[in-house]
Coordinates of C-alpha atoms in Angstrom, one line a residue:
W1 CA 12.2 -22.9 14.2
L2 CA 9.8 -24.7 11.6
F3 CA 7.2 -25.4 14.2
P4 CA 5.7 -23.5 17.1
E5 CA 4.8 -26.5 18.8
K6 CA 6.4 -29.8 19.0
G7 CA 5.1 -31.6 16.0
L8 CA 1.6 -30.9 14.5
P9 CA -1.1 -30.8 17.1
G10 CA -3.5 -33.4 16.3
R11 CA -5.5 -33.1 12.9
N12 CA -4.6 -29.3 13.2
L13 CA -1.9 -27.6 11.2
R14 CA -1.6 -25.0 13.4
G15 CA -2.6 -25.1 17.1
V16 CA -5.5 -22.8 18.7
Q17 CA -4.2 -19.3 20.0
W18 CA -6.5 -18.6 23.0
G19 CA -4.9 -15.7 24.2
M20 CA -6.5 -13.1 21.5
V21 CA -8.4 -10.8 23.5
A22 CA -9.9 -7.8 21.7
P23 CA -10.9 -5.0 24.5
R24 CA -12.6 -2.1 23.4
V25 CA -13.8 0.8 25.5
G26 CA -15.6 4.3 24.6
I27 CA -16.4 7.3 26.7
A28 CA -18.6 10.1 25.9
Y29 CA -18.9 13.0 28.4
Q30 CA -21.1 16.4 27.9
L31 CA -18.7 19.1 29.3
K32 CA -21.2 21.7 28.5
P33 CA -24.9 21.7 27.1
N34 CA -23.1 22.2 23.5
T35 CA -19.8 20.5 24.0
I36 CA -19.3 16.8 23.9
I37 CA -16.1 14.9 24.7
R38 CA -15.6 11.3 23.3
T39 CA -12.5 9.0 23.4
G40 CA -12.1 5.4 22.8
F41 CA -9.5 2.6 22.6
G42 CA -9.8 -0.8 21.0
V43 CA -7.9 -3.9 19.6
F44 CA -8.9 -5.6 16.6
Y45 CA -7.4 -8.6 14.9
A46 CA -7.0 -9.3 11.3
M47 CA -7.3 -12.3 9.1
A48 CA -4.2 -14.7 10.0
P49 CA -1.8 -15.1 7.3
Y50 CA -1.0 -18.8 7.9
G51 CA -3.1 -21.5 5.7
A52 CA -2.9 -24.6 3.9
N53 CA -1.0 -22.6 1.1
H54 CA 1.8 -21.9 3.5
Y55 CA 3.2 -25.3 4.0
G56 CA 6.1 -26.2 1.8
T57 CA 5.9 -28.8 -0.8
S58 CA 9.3 -28.4 -2.5
P59 CA 10.3 -32.0 -2.8
F60 CA 7.2 -32.5 -5.2
G61 CA 8.2 -29.7 -7.6
A62 CA 11.4 -28.6 -9.2
S63 CA 12.5 -25.7 -11.5
T64 CA 15.7 -25.7 -13.5
P65 CA 17.8 -22.6 -12.8
W66 CA 19.2 -20.6 -15.6
L67 CA 22.5 -18.7 -15.0
N68 CA 22.5 -16.2 -17.7
S69 CA 25.5 -14.2 -16.6
L70 CA 28.2 -14.6 -13.8
D71 CA 29.0 -10.6 -14.0
G72 CA 25.7 -9.3 -15.5
I73 CA 27.3 -8.4 -18.8
T74 CA 29.2 -11.6 -20.1
P75 CA 26.7 -14.4 -21.2
N76 CA 27.1 -17.7 -19.4
H77 CA 24.3 -20.0 -20.7
R78 CA 23.0 -19.3 -24.2
L79 CA 19.8 -19.7 -25.9
S80 CA 21.1 -22.3 -28.2
N81 CA 21.7 -24.6 -25.2
P82 CA 20.2 -23.1 -22.4
F83 CA 20.2 -26.0 -20.0
P84 CA 23.4 -27.9 -20.5
S85 CA 23.0 -29.7 -17.4
G86 CA 19.6 -31.1 -18.3
V87 CA 16.0 -30.4 -17.1
L88 CA 15.5 -31.2 -13.2
Q89 CA 12.6 -33.5 -12.4
P90 CA 10.8 -33.2 -8.9
E91 CA 12.5 -35.5 -6.3
G92 CA 9.2 -36.7 -4.5
S93 CA 9.7 -38.3 -1.2
A94 CA 12.4 -40.9 -2.1
G95 CA 15.1 -38.7 0.0
G96 CA 13.0 -38.9 3.2
L97 CA 13.9 -36.0 5.6
L98 CA 16.4 -34.8 3.1
S99 CA 14.1 -34.8 0.4
A100 CA 14.0 -30.8 0.1
N101 CA 18.0 -30.6 0.2
G102 CA 19.0 -28.4 -2.6
L103 CA 15.4 -27.2 -3.5
G104 CA 15.2 -24.4 -0.9
I105 CA 12.7 -23.9 2.1
G106 CA 9.7 -21.9 1.2
G107 CA 6.7 -21.5 3.1
P108 CA 7.3 -23.3 6.4
V109 CA 5.1 -23.0 9.3
T110 CA 7.2 -20.7 11.5
A111 CA 6.5 -19.3 14.9
E112 CA 7.1 -15.8 13.6
M113 CA 3.8 -16.3 11.3
T114 CA 1.6 -14.9 14.0
T115 CA -1.8 -13.2 13.9
P116 CA -1.8 -9.3 13.1
Y117 CA -3.8 -6.9 14.9
N118 CA -4.0 -3.0 15.6
M119 CA -4.7 -0.8 18.2
Q120 CA -6.9 2.4 17.5
W121 CA -7.3 5.2 19.9
N122 CA -8.9 8.9 19.4
F123 CA -9.9 11.9 21.4
T124 CA -12.7 14.2 19.9
I125 CA -14.1 17.6 21.1
A126 CA -17.5 18.4 19.4
Q127 CA -18.8 21.8 19.9
Q128 CA -22.4 22.9 18.4
F129 CA -23.1 26.6 17.8
G130 CA -26.7 27.6 17.5
G131 CA -28.6 24.8 16.5
Q132 CA -27.3 24.4 13.0
L133 CA -23.4 24.7 13.0
G134 CA -21.1 22.1 14.3
V135 CA -17.5 21.8 14.7
E136 CA -15.4 18.6 15.6
V137 CA -11.5 18.6 16.2
A138 CA -9.9 15.2 16.8
Y139 CA -6.6 13.2 17.2
A140 CA -6.9 9.5 16.1
G141 CA -4.1 6.9 16.0
N142 CA -3.4 3.4 14.8
K143 CA -0.7 1.3 15.6
G144 CA -0.5 -2.2 13.5
V145 CA 1.4 -5.1 15.2
H146 CA 2.8 -8.2 13.8
L147 CA 1.8 -7.1 10.2
P148 CA 3.0 -9.9 7.9
F149 CA 5.5 -9.7 5.1
R150 CA 3.3 -11.5 2.7
T151 CA 5.9 -11.4 0.0
G152 CA 7.9 -13.6 2.7
W153 CA 11.4 -12.8 4.4
Y154 CA 14.4 -14.4 3.0
M155 CA 16.8 -15.6 5.4
D156 CA 19.8 -16.7 3.2
Q157 CA 21.4 -13.5 2.1
L158 CA 25.1 -13.0 2.3
P159 CA 26.1 -11.8 6.0
Y160 CA 27.8 -8.5 6.2
S161 CA 31.2 -9.9 7.0
V162 CA 31.6 -11.4 3.4
H163 CA 29.7 -9.1 1.4
R164 CA 32.7 -7.3 -0.1
P165 CA 33.9 -6.5 -3.5
D166 CA 37.4 -8.5 -2.7
A167 CA 35.7 -11.7 -1.5
G168 CA 35.3 -12.9 -5.1
L169 CA 31.7 -13.8 -4.8
L170 CA 31.3 -14.3 -8.6
D171 CA 34.0 -16.6 -9.0
L172 CA 33.2 -20.2 -10.1
V173 CA 34.8 -22.6 -7.5
P174 CA 34.6 -26.3 -6.9
N175 CA 31.4 -27.3 -5.1
P176 CA 31.9 -29.2 -2.0
Y177 CA 28.2 -30.7 -2.1
F178 CA 28.7 -32.0 -5.7
G179 CA 27.3 -35.5 -5.7
L180 CA 25.4 -34.9 -2.4
I181 CA 22.8 -32.6 -3.5
P182 CA 21.1 -34.2 -6.5
V183 CA 18.9 -31.1 -7.6
G184 CA 18.9 -27.3 -7.7
A185 CA 21.6 -24.7 -8.4
M186 CA 23.9 -26.6 -5.8
S187 CA 24.1 -29.7 -7.7
T188 CA 26.6 -28.6 -10.2
Q189 CA 30.2 -29.3 -10.2
N190 CA 31.1 -25.6 -9.9
V191 CA 29.3 -22.9 -8.2
Q192 CA 29.7 -19.2 -7.5
R193 CA 31.6 -18.7 -4.2
G194 CA 28.7 -16.4 -2.9
H195 CA 26.4 -19.3 -2.6
L196 CA 28.8 -21.3 -0.5
L197 CA 29.1 -18.2 1.7
T198 CA 25.3 -17.9 2.5
P199 CA 24.0 -18.9 6.0
Y200 CA 22.2 -22.0 4.3
P201 CA 24.6 -23.1 1.4
H202 CA 23.0 -26.5 1.0
Y203 CA 19.6 -24.7 0.4
P204 CA 19.4 -22.3 -2.4
S205 CA 16.9 -20.2 -0.6
V206 CA 15.3 -20.1 2.8
N207 CA 12.1 -18.0 2.6
F208 CA 9.9 -17.4 5.8
A209 CA 6.4 -17.1 4.7
A210 CA 4.7 -14.0 6.1
P211 CA 6.6 -13.6 9.3
G212 CA 4.7 -11.0 11.4
W213 CA 7.7 -8.8 11.9
G214 CA 5.8 -5.8 10.6
N215 CA 4.8 -2.8 12.3
S216 CA 3.0 0.6 11.3
N217 CA 2.1 3.8 13.0
Y218 CA -0.3 6.3 12.2
H219 CA -1.2 9.7 13.7
S220 CA -3.5 12.4 12.4
F221 CA -5.1 15.7 13.4
Q222 CA -8.8 15.8 12.0
A223 CA -11.2 18.6 12.0
K224 CA -14.8 18.8 10.5
I225 CA -17.1 21.7 10.1
E226 CA -20.8 20.9 9.4
K227 CA -23.5 23.6 8.5
R228 CA -27.2 22.7 8.3
F229 CA -29.9 25.0 7.0
S230 CA -33.4 25.1 7.7
S231 CA -34.6 24.2 4.4
G232 CA -32.7 20.8 4.8
N233 CA -29.6 21.8 2.8
S234 CA -26.1 21.2 4.5
V235 CA -22.5 21.9 3.7
V236 CA -19.6 19.7 5.2
L237 CA -15.9 20.4 5.2
A238 CA -13.5 18.0 6.5
Y239 CA -9.7 18.1 6.9
T240 CA -7.1 15.6 7.9
F241 CA -3.3 16.1 8.5
S242 CA -1.6 12.8 9.2
K243 CA 1.7 10.8 8.9
L244 CA 1.9 6.9 8.3
L245 CA 5.1 5.1 8.9
S246 CA 5.8 1.4 7.9
D247 CA 8.6 -1.1 7.7
G248 CA 7.3 -2.7 4.6
A249 CA 4.8 -5.0 5.7
D250 CA 2.0 -2.8 3.7
N251 CA 2.8 -4.9 0.6
A252 CA 4.2 -1.9 -1.3
W253 CA 7.7 -2.8 -2.2
D254 CA 9.3 -1.1 -5.3
A255 CA 11.1 -2.8 -7.9
A256 CA 14.1 -3.3 -5.5
G257 CA 12.0 -5.3 -3.0
V258 CA 13.9 -5.6 0.2
T259 CA 17.4 -4.5 -0.1
D260 CA 18.9 -5.8 3.1
F261 CA 17.2 -9.0 4.8
N262 CA 19.8 -8.4 7.5
C263 CA 18.1 -5.1 8.6
R264 CA 14.6 -5.1 9.1
S265 CA 14.9 -1.5 10.6
C266 CA 16.3 -0.3 7.3
A267 CA 13.2 -0.5 5.5
K268 CA 11.4 1.8 8.0
S269 CA 10.1 4.9 6.2
V270 CA 7.0 6.6 5.3
S271 CA 4.3 4.4 4.0
P272 CA 3.4 4.1 0.2
Y273 CA 0.0 4.9 1.3
D274 CA 0.7 8.0 3.4
Q275 CA -1.4 11.0 2.4
R276 CA -0.3 14.0 4.3
H277 CA -3.2 16.5 3.7
R278 CA -6.6 15.7 2.7
L279 CA -9.4 18.0 2.2
V280 CA -12.8 16.9 1.3
T281 CA -16.1 19.3 1.3
S282 CA -19.7 18.2 0.2
F283 CA -22.9 20.0 -0.1
T284 CA -26.5 19.4 -0.8
Y285 CA -28.9 22.3 -1.9
D286 CA -32.4 22.1 -2.9
L287 CA -33.1 24.9 -5.2
P288 CA -36.1 27.1 -3.6
F289 CA -38.2 26.6 -6.4
G290 CA -41.6 24.7 -6.9
K291 CA -44.4 23.7 -4.7
G292 CA -43.9 23.9 -1.1
K293 CA -40.6 26.0 -1.7
Q294 CA -40.0 29.5 -1.2
Y295 CA -40.6 30.6 -4.8
G296 CA -43.3 29.0 -6.8
S297 CA -45.5 27.4 -4.4
G298 CA -48.3 28.4 -6.4
W299 CA -47.1 26.9 -9.6
N300 CA -49.4 24.8 -11.7
S301 CA -48.5 21.2 -12.6
F302 CA -46.5 22.0 -15.9
L303 CA -44.4 24.5 -14.3
N304 CA -43.7 22.7 -11.1
A305 CA -42.7 19.7 -13.3
A306 CA -40.3 21.7 -15.3
F307 CA -38.7 24.1 -13.0
G308 CA -39.5 22.7 -9.5
Q309 CA -37.9 20.3 -7.1
W310 CA -34.5 20.3 -8.4
Q311 CA -31.3 19.7 -6.3
I312 CA -27.8 20.0 -6.6
N313 CA -24.9 18.1 -5.0
G314 CA -21.3 18.1 -5.0
I315 CA -18.1 16.5 -3.5
G316 CA -14.7 18.3 -3.8
T317 CA -11.6 16.4 -3.0
I318 CA -7.9 17.6 -2.4
N319 CA -5.2 15.6 -1.3
S320 CA -1.5 15.0 -1.4
G321 CA 0.1 12.5 -3.7
L322 CA 2.0 9.4 -2.7
N323 CA 5.7 9.2 -2.0
L324 CA 7.9 8.0 -4.9
Q325 CA 10.0 4.7 -4.8
F326 CA 13.2 4.7 -6.9
G327 CA 14.9 2.0 -8.3
V328 CA 17.7 0.8 -10.6
P329 CA 17.7 -1.1 -13.9
Q330 CA 19.9 -4.1 -12.7
N331 CA 20.9 -5.2 -9.3
T332 CA 24.7 -5.1 -8.8
S333 CA 24.6 -5.5 -5.0
F334 CA 25.7 -9.0 -5.5
S335 CA 24.3 -9.8 -2.0
F336 CA 22.8 -13.3 -3.2
G337 CA 19.3 -12.1 -1.8
G338 CA 19.1 -8.4 -1.4
G339 CA 17.9 -5.8 -3.7
Q340 CA 19.4 -2.3 -4.7
R341 CA 18.2 1.4 -5.0
P342 CA 20.1 4.2 -6.2
D343 CA 22.5 6.6 -4.4
V344 CA 21.4 10.2 -3.3
V345 CA 24.1 12.7 -4.6
A346 CA 25.3 15.2 -1.8
G347 CA 24.5 18.9 -2.5
Q348 CA 21.6 18.4 -4.7
E349 CA 18.0 19.1 -4.0
A350 CA 15.7 16.5 -5.1
A351 CA 12.3 18.6 -5.2
L352 CA 11.9 21.4 -8.0
D353 CA 10.0 24.4 -7.5
N354 CA 8.0 24.1 -10.5
P355 CA 7.8 20.4 -11.6
T356 CA 6.6 19.6 -15.0
I357 CA 5.5 16.2 -16.6
A358 CA 9.1 16.3 -18.5
R359 CA 11.0 16.8 -15.4
W360 CA 9.2 16.1 -12.3
F361 CA 12.1 15.9 -10.1
N362 CA 15.9 17.2 -10.3
T363 CA 17.5 13.7 -11.8
D364 CA 20.7 15.0 -11.0
A365 CA 20.1 14.3 -7.3
F366 CA 20.4 10.5 -8.0
R367 CA 22.9 8.3 -9.4
L368 CA 23.6 4.5 -10.2
P369 CA 24.9 2.9 -6.9
A370 CA 28.3 1.1 -6.7
Q371 CA 28.7 -2.5 -6.9
Y372 CA 28.2 -4.6 -3.7
T373 CA 26.3 -1.7 -2.0
F374 CA 22.6 -1.3 -1.6
G375 CA 22.2 2.4 -2.4
T376 CA 21.8 5.2 0.1
I377 CA 18.3 6.3 -0.6
G378 CA 15.4 4.7 1.6
R379 CA 12.3 2.7 0.7
M380 CA 10.3 5.7 0.1
H381 CA 11.7 9.3 -0.8
P382 CA 10.6 11.6 2.0
N383 CA 9.9 14.7 0.1
L384 CA 9.2 13.7 -3.4
R385 CA 5.4 12.8 -4.3
S386 CA 3.2 12.0 -7.2
D387 CA 0.8 14.6 -8.6
R388 CA -1.8 15.6 -5.7
I389 CA -5.4 14.9 -6.2
E390 CA -8.1 17.6 -7.3
N391 CA -11.5 16.1 -8.3
L392 CA -14.8 17.5 -8.1
D393 CA -18.0 15.3 -8.7
F394 CA -21.3 17.1 -9.3
S395 CA -24.8 15.9 -9.6
V396 CA -28.3 17.3 -10.4
F397 CA -31.6 15.5 -9.4
K398 CA -35.1 16.2 -10.3
N399 CA -38.0 14.6 -8.3
F400 CA -41.4 14.0 -10.0
R401 CA -44.0 13.2 -7.5
I402 CA -46.3 10.7 -8.7
K403 CA -48.2 9.7 -5.5
E404 CA -47.7 10.7 -1.6
R405 CA -45.4 7.7 -1.4
V406 CA -44.2 7.3 -5.1
T407 CA -41.4 9.4 -6.5
L408 CA -39.6 9.1 -9.9
Q409 CA -36.2 11.0 -9.6
F410 CA -34.2 11.9 -12.7
R411 CA -30.3 12.1 -11.8
A412 CA -27.6 13.8 -14.1
E413 CA -23.9 12.9 -12.6
W414 CA -20.6 14.1 -13.8
F415 CA -17.5 12.7 -12.2
N416 CA -14.2 14.8 -12.7
L417 CA -16.6 17.7 -13.6
T418 CA -13.6 20.0 -14.3
N419 CA -11.9 17.4 -16.4
S420 CA -8.8 17.8 -14.6
P421 CA -5.9 15.2 -14.9
I422 CA -4.2 13.4 -12.3
F423 CA -0.7 12.6 -13.5
A424 CA 0.7 9.2 -12.9
S425 CA 3.8 8.7 -11.1
P426 CA 7.0 9.5 -12.8
N427 CA 9.7 7.1 -14.1
T428 CA 11.9 6.5 -11.0
T429 CA 14.3 4.1 -12.4
V430 CA 17.7 5.6 -12.5
G431 CA 19.4 5.1 -15.8
S432 CA 16.3 4.8 -17.8
T433 CA 15.9 7.4 -20.6
A434 CA 12.3 8.4 -19.2
F435 CA 13.9 8.9 -15.7
G436 CA 11.9 11.7 -14.1
I437 CA 9.4 11.9 -16.7
V438 CA 5.5 11.7 -16.4
T439 CA 4.2 9.4 -19.1
G440 CA 0.6 8.4 -17.8
Q441 CA -2.6 9.5 -16.2
D442 CA -4.2 8.0 -12.9
N443 CA -7.5 9.3 -13.3
L444 CA -10.3 9.1 -15.8
P445 CA -11.8 12.1 -18.0
R446 CA -14.9 13.5 -17.3
Q447 CA -17.8 11.0 -17.2
T448 CA -21.4 11.8 -17.4
Q449 CA -24.3 9.5 -16.1
L450 CA -28.0 9.8 -16.5
A451 CA -30.3 7.6 -14.7
L452 CA -33.9 7.4 -13.5
K453 CA -34.6 6.2 -10.0
F454 CA -38.1 4.8 -8.7
L455 CA -38.7 5.5 -4.9
F456 CA -41.5 3.8 -3.2

């Protein structure tokens, strides 16, 4: 399972993949004089995750493990003597093929490290009313395939058959590998029983680097209305209703990381990047004052310079906040590799009708999980989200015509014109004194920018 081919192919670290074909097709059809139907499909490959940094060098590096506690409460190694067995040194190549024994396998060249790609498709109907009003409605989808888990995938977690409270996983027992493994956690005379029950006990960890097991699914309804005016002004209103699902390959794990490496499907949830509703409007309006305009076409140079040739612009955005991720202050799953999340309390509704920064959600809807369990909440909470985005950017332009093809433009721009805060995500660590409380802000206060632009 280490290499997709038998041995390294010549001087290449990885063989050439010839079967990567990316077909794309698009069709546009004029159904009526003012009605256009468009559809398309395409396959797009992304950057391959494998490279020189994904090839293991474990015999030439060493780290000394520090077992601070056996049960998470009672100290085991103390700061007065943190490494009673000494500090481990790199083994090098003296052991031949057994050089990495005891150090773990990290970053091997696996057949699962494949090139990711996504399939995109869409269907759009565009209708024009008159000469200056256009409406579009569309469905757009995207499926990610072979997405890499760039944080790796741990293959040495305890199997379900032994992950039990009565298995004595934390007990220190004689190490059958003592004297056979020279370095690492398995080189000591006594080890925790749980280490011996993992699939690869002679390696402290077996971590696949960026396996291409990830998937994502995106579906959306999109609508746009655009109105153009005879004077060159325009207004655009666009709305998107969408849903994005993923299984963790979007590199957005919470503090718990992967809870259960034995169950990839258990991580499937709404993506941390899902934005269910998004509304964007923009406008451009030339004030009708000054030479060549509706009012003031006969103004002298002074009046035209002061009051003519002004333009205002704006972009307003409203979209849903991101789903929340919940964690625990300490991992008590004792799964030797997996993470842990809180439990959901039955009968308690997590969402509040009127959330505040002091209580963003119902904290009574969550509790610390029992030991040797992973918690009952998923990777993302399906209903709780951070604060929605409400933002308005506004600008005023003034053009000074110097010559026919030379213009000096004055620009005054305001970002977050209304100075509206977007609150950061609340604390989502069950057991924290700040649990459920918002303590930060995600956006900047109002900013004003003045500039001169020379056009020629």
